[in-house]
Amino acid sequence: MTKVSPRKSTVLKDKLIMLAENQPQSWGQVGNNARPNLHGLLRYPAMMVPKMQGDIIDTLLSTVASDSHIIDPFVGSGTIMTEALIRGLNFTGVDINPLAALVCNAKLAIDSGADVEQASNNALKAFLSDTSTAIDADYPNRDKWFSDENAIIFSRVRRAIIATPGHGERSVLWAVFAELVRLCSNSRTTTYKLHIRKPEDIVNKEKIVSTLKALLKDTLGRIAEYRSIVETSEHTRPIANIICGDIRTANLQYSNKNHKILVTSPPYGDNQTTIPYGQFSFLALRWIPNADLPEGWNPSILSNTCSIDSASLGGSLIDAAFKQDQMLGISPSFERFVKEAAAAKKTKEIRKVSSFIFDFHKALTHIKSGTNSSSHWVLTTGNRTVAGLVVPFNDICKDIVNSLHGECITSIERDLPTKRMPSRNSQGAMITTETTMIAEFS
Ligand SMILES: C[S@@+](CC[C@H](N)C(=O)[O-])C[C@H]1O[C@@H](n2cnc3c(N)ncnc32)[C@H](O)[C@@H]1O
C-alpha cells in the first residue's frame, strides 16, 4: 500500500499548479482532433477532454505508485478507461446506463484483440445482400423515430450484427450501430433529448447506408490508431472491469493492494434537467437484443424513454425534504444555497437539487467505503443555475470530500469552448467553466 508523504503531496500540488497555469492549447480543442483513437467511437454526451485528464493522470503517476488502479464511477463512454488502458493501468468503471457500459466493453474488446475488421467486412456483406422487408424492432412509437422504410434498413443492419460471431466483435458493431442511430433516427442530433427532426432534416435510406459504410471505415481507422499506440508501449496489457449498475450499490470488488486514482466527471445534477443520458441512449438500446446488452443491466431501466434518467442520481423526488435536511449538516455550501433559495422563495424549485446532492453523497460514501488503500480523487464538475440560483456544486463536492476525510490539494479551472448544457429548457444558464478538483485520501 503506497502512502503519500507530506513532502510528496507538496510536490504534487506544485506540479498540478504548474499544469493549471500552463494549460496546453489541446485542452481547449474540439472536434475530431480532440477525440483521437477509441475516444471517437460514439459521440456520448458530456465526454471529458482525454488529453487534459491524461495529463492529470500522468502528473499523479509521477508522485504515486506507477501501478495505481484507476476508477471511474461514472464511466460514460470510457474516456478515462481508454487513457488508463493506454498507460497499462488496471481499471474499474461503473455506469447505470447500459449503452455506456456497452461502449466501454466494445473498447475493451478492441484492446483484447477482437477481429473487428473481419467482423465488419462480413457484417457489411450480409447487410448488403439482405433483401428482407421485415422490421425487427417493436416498441411504442417506433414509427415516430424510424419510418417503416428506414426501420427496414436498421433491421437489416441489426440482423447482420446478430449473425456476427464473437461477443466482443458484436459489441464493437453495436457501438457503431448506436452512432448510426444517433445520426440517422428521426431524433435531432442537436439535442440529447428525444426531439423530432424538422421534415427537411429527416434522413433517407440511402443516407443510412452511406453513413453505415463511413462509420465502419472510421471505426477501423480508430482501432488501427489505438493498436499502434498500445503495441509500441512497454506496458503489459492491464485488466479492466466494467460494472453496469448503480454506483450507490455497485459491488466494487477491486483489490485493495494498489494505490487508487479515481478520475471522473459525475453528472452535475439530475439527468432530466441537465443531460438526459437515458433519453440519448434509449433508441439504440431498444434495437439491441437483451443477450448482447452488458451483464448486470436491469430490464426495468428500458421500460420507457425516461426510466434510465429516473433511476440515475437525483432521479427521484421521494423524501426530497428529508434528503435536504440530511445534507445540511454535511455541506456548509449546500446549506448556504438552501437558505438562499428559501430567501428567494424557491424552496420547491430546488427539490431536485437536494435529491441529487443526497444521492451524490451516497455514491461517494459508497465508493470511499470500498477503498481501504490510499487514494487520489480527480473530480471534474461545474456550477449550474437552477431557478435563477447558482448551485455551488464545486464547493459542495469539496465539502463532501472533507466529510469523508479527504483533503483537497488544488483545483484546475478550464474555460469551456462548447460544452453543451441545457439552458432555456432548465431555466439555467450555460456553464462556461469547469473545475477539476484533486483530493487526497491517506
Ligand atoms: C458526465 S457523464 C460521464 C461521461 C464520461 N466521463 C465520458 O467521458 O464519456 C456521467 C455519467 O454518470 C452516469 N450515471 C448517472 N447516475 C448514475 C448512477 N446512479 N450510477 C452510475 N452511473 C450513473 C450517467 O449514465 C453518465 O454516463
Short mmCIF file of C-alpha atoms and ligand atoms in Angstrom, two decimals:
data_model
loop_
_atom_site.label_atom_id
_atom_site.label_comp_id
_atom_site.label_asym_id
_atom_site.label_seq_id
_atom_site.Cartn_x
_atom_site.Cartn_y
_atom_site.Cartn_z
CA MET A 1 0.00 0.00 0.00
CA THR A 2 1.53 3.34 -1.06
CA LYS A 3 1.13 6.34 1.20
CA VAL A 4 1.91 9.81 0.01
CA SER A 5 4.23 11.56 2.43
CA PRO A 6 3.51 15.26 3.16
CA ARG A 7 6.61 16.19 1.15
CA LYS A 8 5.39 14.20 -1.84
CA SER A 9 1.97 15.80 -1.60
CA THR A 10 3.53 19.29 -1.69
CA VAL A 11 5.47 18.23 -4.77
CA LEU A 12 2.24 17.01 -6.34
CA LYS A 13 0.46 20.26 -5.51
CA ASP A 14 3.27 22.27 -7.12
CA LYS A 15 3.17 20.11 -10.24
CA LEU A 16 -0.61 20.44 -10.52
CA ILE A 17 -0.46 24.21 -10.07
CA MET A 18 2.18 24.34 -12.79
CA LEU A 19 -0.07 22.26 -15.07
CA ALA A 20 -3.06 24.53 -14.33
CA GLU A 21 -1.04 27.63 -15.12
CA ASN A 22 0.34 26.23 -18.39
CA GLN A 23 -2.74 24.60 -19.85
CA PRO A 24 -1.86 23.25 -23.29
CA GLN A 25 -3.97 24.54 -26.16
CA SER A 26 -5.06 20.95 -26.83
CA TRP A 27 -7.25 21.07 -23.69
CA GLY A 28 -9.49 23.53 -25.49
CA GLN A 29 -9.58 21.66 -28.79
CA VAL A 30 -12.94 20.47 -30.10
CA GLY A 31 -13.99 18.13 -32.89
CA ASN A 32 -12.27 15.02 -34.22
CA ASN A 33 -8.73 16.10 -33.32
CA ALA A 34 -9.72 16.31 -29.68
CA ARG A 35 -11.10 12.78 -29.73
CA PRO A 36 -8.44 10.57 -31.31
CA ASN A 37 -8.39 6.76 -31.48
CA LEU A 38 -11.12 4.99 -29.48
CA HIS A 39 -12.30 8.25 -27.91
CA GLY A 40 -14.37 9.00 -31.00
CA LEU A 41 -16.18 5.66 -31.34
CA LEU A 42 -19.51 7.07 -30.14
CA ARG A 43 -20.38 10.73 -29.54
CA TYR A 44 -21.62 10.26 -25.96
CA PRO A 45 -22.90 13.37 -24.16
CA ALA A 46 -20.53 15.39 -21.93
CA MET A 47 -17.39 13.45 -22.76
CA MET A 48 -14.25 14.59 -20.93
CA VAL A 49 -11.20 16.03 -22.67
CA PRO A 50 -8.90 12.99 -22.97
CA LYS A 51 -5.66 14.97 -23.22
CA MET A 52 -6.40 17.02 -20.10
CA GLN A 53 -7.37 14.03 -17.97
CA GLY A 54 -4.38 12.09 -19.33
CA ASP A 55 -2.05 14.94 -18.33
CA ILE A 56 -3.52 14.97 -14.81
CA ILE A 57 -3.16 11.18 -14.51
CA ASP A 58 0.49 11.45 -15.64
CA THR A 59 1.14 14.18 -13.06
CA LEU A 60 -0.33 11.98 -10.32
CA LEU A 61 1.63 8.95 -11.50
CA SER A 62 4.85 10.93 -11.23
CA THR A 63 4.37 11.09 -7.44
CA VAL A 64 2.42 7.91 -6.57
CA ALA A 65 2.86 4.22 -7.44
CA SER A 66 3.07 3.67 -11.19
CA ASP A 67 0.88 0.56 -10.81
CA SER A 68 -2.05 2.57 -9.43
CA HIS A 69 -5.56 1.29 -10.13
CA ILE A 70 -7.79 3.79 -11.95
CA ILE A 71 -11.50 4.03 -11.12
CA ASP A 72 -14.24 5.95 -12.92
CA PRO A 73 -17.56 5.52 -11.08
CA PHE A 74 -19.46 7.46 -13.79
CA VAL A 75 -17.57 5.97 -16.70
CA GLY A 76 -19.85 7.08 -19.57
CA SER A 77 -18.22 6.27 -22.91
CA GLY A 78 -14.91 5.40 -21.21
CA THR A 79 -12.67 8.42 -21.79
CA ILE A 80 -10.78 7.71 -18.57
CA MET A 81 -10.80 3.97 -19.26
CA THR A 82 -9.09 4.47 -22.62
CA GLU A 83 -6.48 6.77 -21.05
CA ALA A 84 -5.87 4.13 -18.33
CA LEU A 85 -5.52 1.31 -20.88
CA ILE A 86 -3.07 3.33 -22.97
CA ARG A 87 -0.93 3.71 -19.82
CA GLY A 88 -1.21 0.00 -18.98
CA LEU A 89 -3.17 0.71 -15.77
CA ASN A 90 -5.79 -1.61 -14.30
CA PHE A 91 -9.23 -0.05 -14.36
CA THR A 92 -12.71 -0.29 -12.85
CA GLY A 93 -15.62 1.62 -14.39
CA VAL A 94 -19.28 1.84 -13.40
CA ASP A 95 -22.30 3.26 -15.20
CA ILE A 96 -26.03 2.80 -14.74
CA ASN A 97 -26.63 3.32 -18.47
CA PRO A 98 -26.32 0.04 -20.42
CA LEU A 99 -25.24 1.93 -23.56
CA ALA A 100 -22.29 3.47 -21.70
CA ALA A 101 -21.24 0.05 -20.34
CA LEU A 102 -21.67 -1.49 -23.81
CA VAL A 103 -19.42 1.09 -25.47
CA CYS A 104 -16.79 0.58 -22.75
CA ASN A 105 -16.99 -3.19 -23.30
CA ALA A 106 -16.54 -2.59 -27.05
CA LYS A 107 -13.36 -0.61 -26.34
CA LEU A 108 -12.14 -3.39 -24.03
CA ALA A 109 -12.82 -5.97 -26.76
CA ILE A 110 -10.67 -3.90 -29.14
CA ASP A 111 -7.92 -3.75 -26.51
CA SER A 112 -8.14 -7.56 -26.17
CA GLY A 113 -7.61 -8.04 -29.92
CA ALA A 114 -11.14 -8.60 -31.28
CA ASP A 115 -11.01 -9.12 -35.06
CA VAL A 116 -13.23 -6.18 -35.91
CA GLU A 117 -12.00 -5.88 -39.50
CA GLN A 118 -13.26 -9.30 -40.49
CA ALA A 119 -16.45 -8.89 -38.46
CA SER A 120 -17.12 -5.53 -40.08
CA ASN A 121 -16.48 -6.78 -43.64
CA ASN A 122 -18.72 -9.82 -43.13
CA ALA A 123 -21.47 -7.81 -41.47
CA LEU A 124 -21.44 -5.27 -44.31
CA LYS A 125 -21.68 -8.06 -46.90
CA ALA A 126 -24.55 -9.71 -45.00
CA PHE A 127 -26.31 -6.35 -44.73
CA LEU A 128 -25.94 -5.55 -48.45
CA SER A 129 -27.27 -8.96 -49.50
CA ASP A 130 -30.29 -8.87 -47.14
CA THR A 131 -33.44 -8.02 -49.09
CA SER A 132 -35.96 -8.78 -46.36
CA THR A 133 -38.53 -6.12 -45.57
CA ALA A 134 -39.14 -7.39 -42.03
CA ILE A 135 -38.99 -4.82 -39.21
CA ASP A 136 -37.28 -6.35 -36.17
CA ALA A 137 -37.98 -3.73 -33.54
CA ASP A 138 -41.27 -3.37 -31.76
CA TYR A 139 -41.72 -0.70 -29.11
CA PRO A 140 -44.16 2.15 -28.52
CA ASN A 141 -43.66 4.99 -31.00
CA ARG A 142 -41.05 3.11 -33.02
CA ASP A 143 -42.51 4.59 -36.21
CA LYS A 144 -42.12 8.12 -34.81
CA TRP A 145 -38.34 7.68 -34.54
CA PHE A 146 -37.83 5.39 -37.57
CA SER A 147 -40.14 5.42 -40.60
CA ASP A 148 -41.05 1.92 -41.84
CA GLU A 149 -38.70 2.40 -44.80
CA ASN A 150 -35.78 3.31 -42.52
CA ALA A 151 -36.68 0.67 -39.92
CA ILE A 152 -36.29 -1.95 -42.68
CA ILE A 153 -32.70 -0.76 -43.23
CA PHE A 154 -31.93 -0.68 -39.49
CA SER A 155 -33.40 -4.20 -39.20
CA ARG A 156 -31.00 -5.44 -41.89
CA VAL A 157 -28.06 -3.93 -40.01
CA ARG A 158 -29.34 -5.48 -36.80
CA ARG A 159 -29.62 -8.97 -38.37
CA ALA A 160 -26.12 -8.65 -39.80
CA ILE A 161 -24.74 -7.84 -36.35
CA ILE A 162 -26.68 -10.62 -34.63
CA ALA A 163 -25.17 -13.10 -37.15
CA THR A 164 -21.64 -11.94 -36.29
CA PRO A 165 -19.67 -14.50 -34.26
CA GLY A 166 -17.83 -13.24 -31.17
CA HIS A 167 -19.35 -11.26 -28.32
CA GLY A 168 -16.52 -8.69 -28.39
CA GLU A 169 -16.80 -8.16 -32.16
CA ARG A 170 -20.57 -7.73 -31.82
CA SER A 171 -20.17 -5.17 -29.03
CA VAL A 172 -18.00 -3.03 -31.34
CA LEU A 173 -20.60 -3.32 -34.10
CA TRP A 174 -23.36 -2.36 -31.63
CA ALA A 175 -21.35 0.75 -30.73
CA VAL A 176 -21.25 1.60 -34.46
CA PHE A 177 -24.98 0.86 -34.63
CA ALA A 178 -25.63 3.27 -31.73
CA GLU A 179 -23.74 6.01 -33.58
CA LEU A 180 -25.77 5.19 -36.73
CA VAL A 181 -28.97 5.58 -34.71
CA ARG A 182 -27.73 8.89 -33.29
CA LEU A 183 -27.01 10.23 -36.77
CA CYS A 184 -29.94 8.76 -38.72
CA SER A 185 -33.00 8.31 -36.48
CA ASN A 186 -35.76 10.92 -36.60
CA SER A 187 -34.49 12.48 -33.37
CA ARG A 188 -32.38 15.63 -33.70
CA THR A 189 -28.62 15.44 -33.23
CA THR A 190 -28.60 18.96 -31.82
CA THR A 191 -30.17 17.93 -28.50
CA TYR A 192 -29.71 14.94 -26.20
CA LYS A 193 -33.45 14.86 -25.52
CA LEU A 194 -35.63 12.87 -27.89
CA HIS A 195 -36.91 15.62 -30.12
CA ILE A 196 -38.32 15.07 -33.60
CA ARG A 197 -36.38 16.47 -36.58
CA LYS A 198 -37.79 19.04 -38.95
CA PRO A 199 -39.27 17.27 -42.02
CA GLU A 200 -36.46 18.63 -44.25
CA ASP A 201 -33.84 17.08 -41.91
CA ILE A 202 -35.24 13.53 -41.95
CA VAL A 203 -32.55 11.12 -43.17
CA ASN A 204 -33.36 8.88 -46.15
CA LYS A 205 -32.42 5.22 -46.53
CA GLU A 206 -29.55 5.89 -48.97
CA LYS A 207 -28.00 8.20 -46.38
CA ILE A 208 -28.27 5.48 -43.70
CA VAL A 209 -26.32 3.08 -45.94
CA SER A 210 -23.60 5.59 -46.76
CA THR A 211 -23.35 6.61 -43.08
CA LEU A 212 -23.00 2.97 -42.05
CA LYS A 213 -20.16 2.44 -44.53
CA ALA A 214 -18.41 5.61 -43.38
CA LEU A 215 -18.77 4.71 -39.69
CA LEU A 216 -17.35 1.21 -40.22
CA LYS A 217 -14.39 2.68 -42.09
CA ASP A 218 -13.84 5.33 -39.42
CA THR A 219 -14.01 2.71 -36.66
CA LEU A 220 -11.38 0.53 -38.33
CA GLY A 221 -9.12 3.58 -38.68
CA ARG A 222 -9.57 4.38 -34.97
CA ILE A 223 -8.81 0.79 -33.99
CA ALA A 224 -5.60 0.80 -36.08
CA GLU A 225 -4.57 4.09 -34.45
CA TYR A 226 -5.26 2.74 -30.96
CA ARG A 227 -3.43 -0.52 -31.60
CA SER A 228 -0.39 1.29 -32.93
CA ILE A 229 -0.26 3.23 -29.63
CA VAL A 230 -0.56 0.21 -27.32
CA GLU A 231 1.62 -2.08 -29.45
CA THR A 232 4.56 0.30 -29.21
CA SER A 233 4.14 0.85 -25.46
CA GLU A 234 6.25 -1.10 -22.98
CA HIS A 235 3.28 -1.75 -20.66
CA THR A 236 1.79 -5.20 -20.14
CA ARG A 237 -1.91 -5.23 -21.02
CA PRO A 238 -3.93 -4.22 -17.95
CA ILE A 239 -7.08 -5.77 -16.51
CA ALA A 240 -10.24 -3.71 -16.77
CA ASN A 241 -13.69 -4.34 -15.39
CA ILE A 242 -16.91 -2.56 -16.32
CA ILE A 243 -19.89 -2.78 -13.99
CA CYS A 244 -23.30 -1.91 -15.42
CA GLY A 245 -25.24 -0.73 -12.39
CA ASP A 246 -25.98 1.96 -9.85
CA ILE A 247 -22.82 3.27 -8.19
CA ARG A 248 -24.71 3.74 -4.92
CA THR A 249 -24.91 -0.04 -4.51
CA ALA A 250 -22.37 -1.44 -7.01
CA ASN A 251 -20.17 -4.27 -5.81
CA LEU A 252 -16.75 -2.67 -6.24
CA GLN A 253 -14.57 -5.73 -5.99
CA TYR A 254 -11.19 -4.19 -6.73
CA SER A 255 -8.16 -5.39 -4.83
CA ASN A 256 -7.11 -3.10 -2.02
CA LYS A 257 -3.41 -3.65 -2.60
CA ASN A 258 -2.74 -0.81 -5.02
CA HIS A 259 -2.97 2.92 -4.72
CA LYS A 260 -6.27 4.07 -6.26
CA ILE A 261 -6.78 7.06 -8.52
CA LEU A 262 -10.43 7.90 -9.01
CA VAL A 263 -10.91 10.12 -12.06
CA THR A 264 -14.41 11.07 -13.08
CA SER A 265 -16.89 13.64 -14.28
CA PRO A 266 -20.11 12.96 -12.39
CA PRO A 267 -23.45 14.26 -13.60
CA TYR A 268 -23.88 17.89 -12.46
CA GLY A 269 -27.47 17.39 -11.39
CA ASP A 270 -30.39 15.07 -12.10
CA ASN A 271 -30.36 13.76 -15.68
CA GLN A 272 -33.75 15.22 -16.58
CA THR A 273 -32.73 18.85 -16.08
CA THR A 274 -29.05 18.51 -17.00
CA ILE A 275 -28.18 15.93 -19.64
CA PRO A 276 -30.69 13.13 -20.26
CA TYR A 277 -28.13 10.33 -20.86
CA GLY A 278 -31.00 7.84 -20.78
CA GLN A 279 -33.08 9.53 -23.47
CA PHE A 280 -29.97 9.89 -25.58
CA SER A 281 -29.38 6.12 -25.34
CA PHE A 282 -32.93 4.81 -25.48
CA LEU A 283 -33.45 4.44 -29.23
CA ALA A 284 -30.24 2.48 -29.82
CA LEU A 285 -30.75 0.30 -26.75
CA ARG A 286 -34.24 -0.76 -27.83
CA TRP A 287 -32.81 -2.33 -31.01
CA ILE A 288 -30.06 -4.34 -29.27
CA PRO A 289 -31.02 -7.88 -28.21
CA ASN A 290 -31.01 -8.40 -24.42
CA ALA A 291 -28.31 -11.07 -24.70
CA ASP A 292 -25.89 -8.53 -26.17
CA LEU A 293 -26.51 -5.88 -23.50
CA PRO A 294 -23.88 -5.69 -20.75
CA GLU A 295 -24.07 -8.21 -17.94
CA GLY A 296 -25.98 -6.87 -14.95
CA TRP A 297 -28.27 -4.48 -16.85
CA ASN A 298 -31.65 -4.05 -15.26
CA PRO A 299 -34.60 -4.70 -17.67
CA SER A 300 -36.82 -2.15 -15.88
CA ILE A 301 -34.37 0.51 -16.93
CA LEU A 302 -35.57 0.27 -20.53
CA SER A 303 -39.30 0.32 -19.82
CA ASN A 304 -39.74 3.85 -21.17
CA THR A 305 -37.75 6.78 -22.53
CA CYS A 306 -37.32 8.29 -19.01
CA SER A 307 -36.55 5.19 -16.94
CA ILE A 308 -32.73 5.37 -17.12
CA ASP A 309 -32.83 9.05 -16.15
CA SER A 310 -35.28 8.42 -13.28
CA ALA A 311 -33.04 5.65 -11.91
CA SER A 312 -29.93 7.88 -12.10
CA LEU A 313 -28.66 10.21 -9.38
CA GLY A 314 -31.34 12.73 -8.36
CA GLY A 315 -33.97 10.99 -10.49
CA SER A 316 -36.49 10.63 -7.67
CA LEU A 317 -38.19 13.38 -5.64
CA ILE A 318 -39.38 10.96 -2.97
CA ASP A 319 -38.40 12.25 0.50
CA ALA A 320 -36.74 15.34 -1.02
CA ALA A 321 -37.23 17.35 2.21
CA PHE A 322 -35.65 14.61 4.31
CA LYS A 323 -32.75 14.34 1.83
CA GLN A 324 -32.22 18.11 2.03
CA ASP A 325 -32.11 18.01 5.85
CA GLN A 326 -29.60 15.17 5.79
CA MET A 327 -27.22 17.13 3.58
CA LEU A 328 -27.35 20.40 5.56
CA GLY A 329 -25.02 19.08 8.26
CA ILE A 330 -22.61 17.64 5.72
CA SER A 331 -22.13 20.53 3.34
CA PRO A 332 -21.98 24.16 4.55
CA SER A 333 -22.04 25.27 0.89
CA PHE A 334 -25.27 23.35 0.32
CA GLU A 335 -26.74 24.85 3.50
CA ARG A 336 -25.98 28.38 2.25
CA PHE A 337 -27.60 27.51 -1.09
CA VAL A 338 -30.75 26.20 0.62
CA LYS A 339 -31.00 29.40 2.71
CA GLU A 340 -30.55 31.50 -0.41
CA ALA A 341 -33.34 29.54 -2.12
CA ALA A 342 -35.64 29.99 0.89
CA ALA A 343 -34.98 33.75 0.92
CA ALA A 344 -35.83 33.85 -2.81
CA LYS A 345 -38.97 31.72 -2.18
CA LYS A 346 -37.56 29.00 -4.44
CA THR A 347 -37.58 26.08 -1.96
CA LYS A 348 -39.88 23.99 -4.15
CA GLU A 349 -37.83 24.63 -7.28
CA ILE A 350 -34.63 23.27 -5.74
CA ARG A 351 -36.06 19.93 -4.57
CA LYS A 352 -34.37 18.07 -7.43
CA VAL A 353 -31.05 19.65 -6.48
CA SER A 354 -31.44 18.38 -2.91
CA SER A 355 -32.30 14.88 -4.12
CA PHE A 356 -29.33 14.88 -6.45
CA ILE A 357 -26.85 16.10 -3.81
CA PHE A 358 -28.12 13.46 -1.36
CA ASP A 359 -27.70 10.70 -3.98
CA PHE A 360 -24.28 12.02 -5.00
CA HIS A 361 -23.13 11.98 -1.38
CA LYS A 362 -24.42 8.43 -1.06
CA ALA A 363 -22.45 7.44 -4.17
CA LEU A 364 -19.17 8.96 -2.93
CA THR A 365 -19.66 7.44 0.54
CA HIS A 366 -20.19 4.02 -1.03
CA ILE A 367 -17.07 4.40 -3.19
CA LYS A 368 -15.00 5.54 -0.22
CA SER A 369 -16.18 2.62 1.91
CA GLY A 370 -14.91 0.21 -0.76
CA THR A 371 -11.41 1.73 -0.81
CA ASN A 372 -9.19 0.93 2.17
CA SER A 373 -5.95 1.84 0.47
CA SER A 374 -4.63 5.35 -0.06
CA SER A 375 -6.18 7.19 -2.97
CA HIS A 376 -6.42 10.35 -5.01
CA TRP A 377 -9.67 11.64 -6.43
CA VAL A 378 -9.92 13.83 -9.52
CA LEU A 379 -13.46 15.22 -9.88
CA THR A 380 -14.44 17.41 -12.82
CA THR A 381 -17.58 19.38 -12.05
CA GLY A 382 -19.38 22.64 -12.80
CA ASN A 383 -21.82 25.06 -11.17
CA ARG A 384 -25.14 25.15 -12.98
CA THR A 385 -28.04 27.52 -12.41
CA VAL A 386 -31.45 26.35 -11.19
CA ALA A 387 -34.39 28.72 -10.86
CA GLY A 388 -32.01 31.65 -11.22
CA LEU A 389 -29.74 30.45 -8.39
CA VAL A 390 -26.20 29.18 -8.93
CA VAL A 391 -25.80 25.70 -7.44
CA PRO A 392 -22.33 25.71 -5.82
CA PHE A 393 -21.64 22.13 -6.88
CA ASN A 394 -17.84 22.60 -6.97
CA ASP A 395 -17.83 23.67 -3.30
CA ILE A 396 -20.39 21.03 -2.33
CA CYS A 397 -18.02 18.39 -3.79
CA LYS A 398 -15.20 19.78 -1.65
CA ASP A 399 -17.43 19.65 1.46
CA ILE A 400 -18.37 16.03 0.74
CA VAL A 401 -14.72 15.07 0.19
CA ASN A 402 -13.83 16.76 3.51
CA SER A 403 -16.65 14.92 5.29
CA LEU A 404 -15.12 11.67 4.03
CA HIS A 405 -11.73 12.76 5.46
CA GLY A 406 -10.18 13.65 2.14
CA GLU A 407 -8.18 16.80 1.58
CA CYS A 408 -8.44 18.98 -1.50
CA ILE A 409 -4.90 19.55 -2.85
CA THR A 410 -5.80 22.02 -5.56
CA SER A 411 -8.31 22.75 -8.34
CA ILE A 412 -7.78 23.34 -12.02
CA GLU A 413 -10.22 25.66 -13.80
CA ARG A 414 -10.86 25.33 -17.52
CA ASP A 415 -12.97 27.56 -19.77
CA LEU A 416 -15.39 25.52 -21.80
CA PRO A 417 -15.39 26.11 -25.53
CA THR A 418 -18.61 24.31 -26.36
CA LYS A 419 -19.82 22.14 -23.51
CA ARG A 420 -23.48 21.63 -24.28
CA MET A 421 -25.58 22.01 -21.16
CA PRO A 422 -29.26 22.85 -21.50
CA SER A 423 -30.03 26.46 -20.80
CA ARG A 424 -33.51 27.66 -21.66
CA ASN A 425 -35.29 24.36 -21.02
CA SER A 426 -33.91 24.02 -17.47
CA GLN A 427 -34.18 27.69 -16.52
CA GLY A 428 -30.41 27.52 -16.21
CA ALA A 429 -27.56 29.45 -17.73
CA MET A 430 -24.82 27.88 -19.84
CA ILE A 431 -21.92 26.51 -17.85
CA THR A 432 -18.82 28.28 -19.12
CA THR A 433 -16.17 26.96 -16.73
CA GLU A 434 -15.46 23.55 -15.33
CA THR A 435 -13.42 22.79 -12.23
CA THR A 436 -11.23 19.76 -11.69
CA MET A 437 -10.60 19.17 -8.01
CA ILE A 438 -7.73 16.91 -6.99
CA ALA A 439 -8.07 15.47 -3.49
CA GLU A 440 -6.01 13.10 -1.43
CA PHE A 441 -7.04 10.36 1.00
CA SER A 442 -4.19 8.92 3.02
C1 LIG B 1 -20.75 13.19 -17.26
S1 LIG B 1 -21.23 11.58 -17.71
C2 LIG B 1 -19.70 10.74 -17.84
C3 LIG B 1 -19.06 10.96 -19.18
C4 LIG B 1 -17.69 10.32 -19.26
N1 LIG B 1 -16.75 10.99 -18.38
C5 LIG B 1 -17.17 10.35 -20.69
O1 LIG B 1 -16.14 10.98 -20.95
O2 LIG B 1 -17.81 9.74 -21.55
C6 LIG B 1 -21.96 10.98 -16.24
C7 LIG B 1 -22.40 9.51 -16.27
O3 LIG B 1 -22.93 9.18 -15.00
C8 LIG B 1 -23.87 8.14 -15.20
N2 LIG B 1 -24.71 7.98 -14.00
C9 LIG B 1 -25.73 8.76 -13.55
N3 LIG B 1 -26.25 8.24 -12.42
C10 LIG B 1 -25.55 7.12 -12.14
C11 LIG B 1 -25.62 6.14 -11.10
N4 LIG B 1 -26.53 6.23 -10.12
N5 LIG B 1 -24.73 5.12 -11.12
C12 LIG B 1 -23.80 5.02 -12.12
N6 LIG B 1 -23.71 5.90 -13.14
C13 LIG B 1 -24.56 6.94 -13.15
C14 LIG B 1 -24.61 8.58 -16.46
O4 LIG B 1 -25.25 7.47 -17.07
C15 LIG B 1 -23.47 9.16 -17.30
O5 LIG B 1 -22.97 8.22 -18.21
#
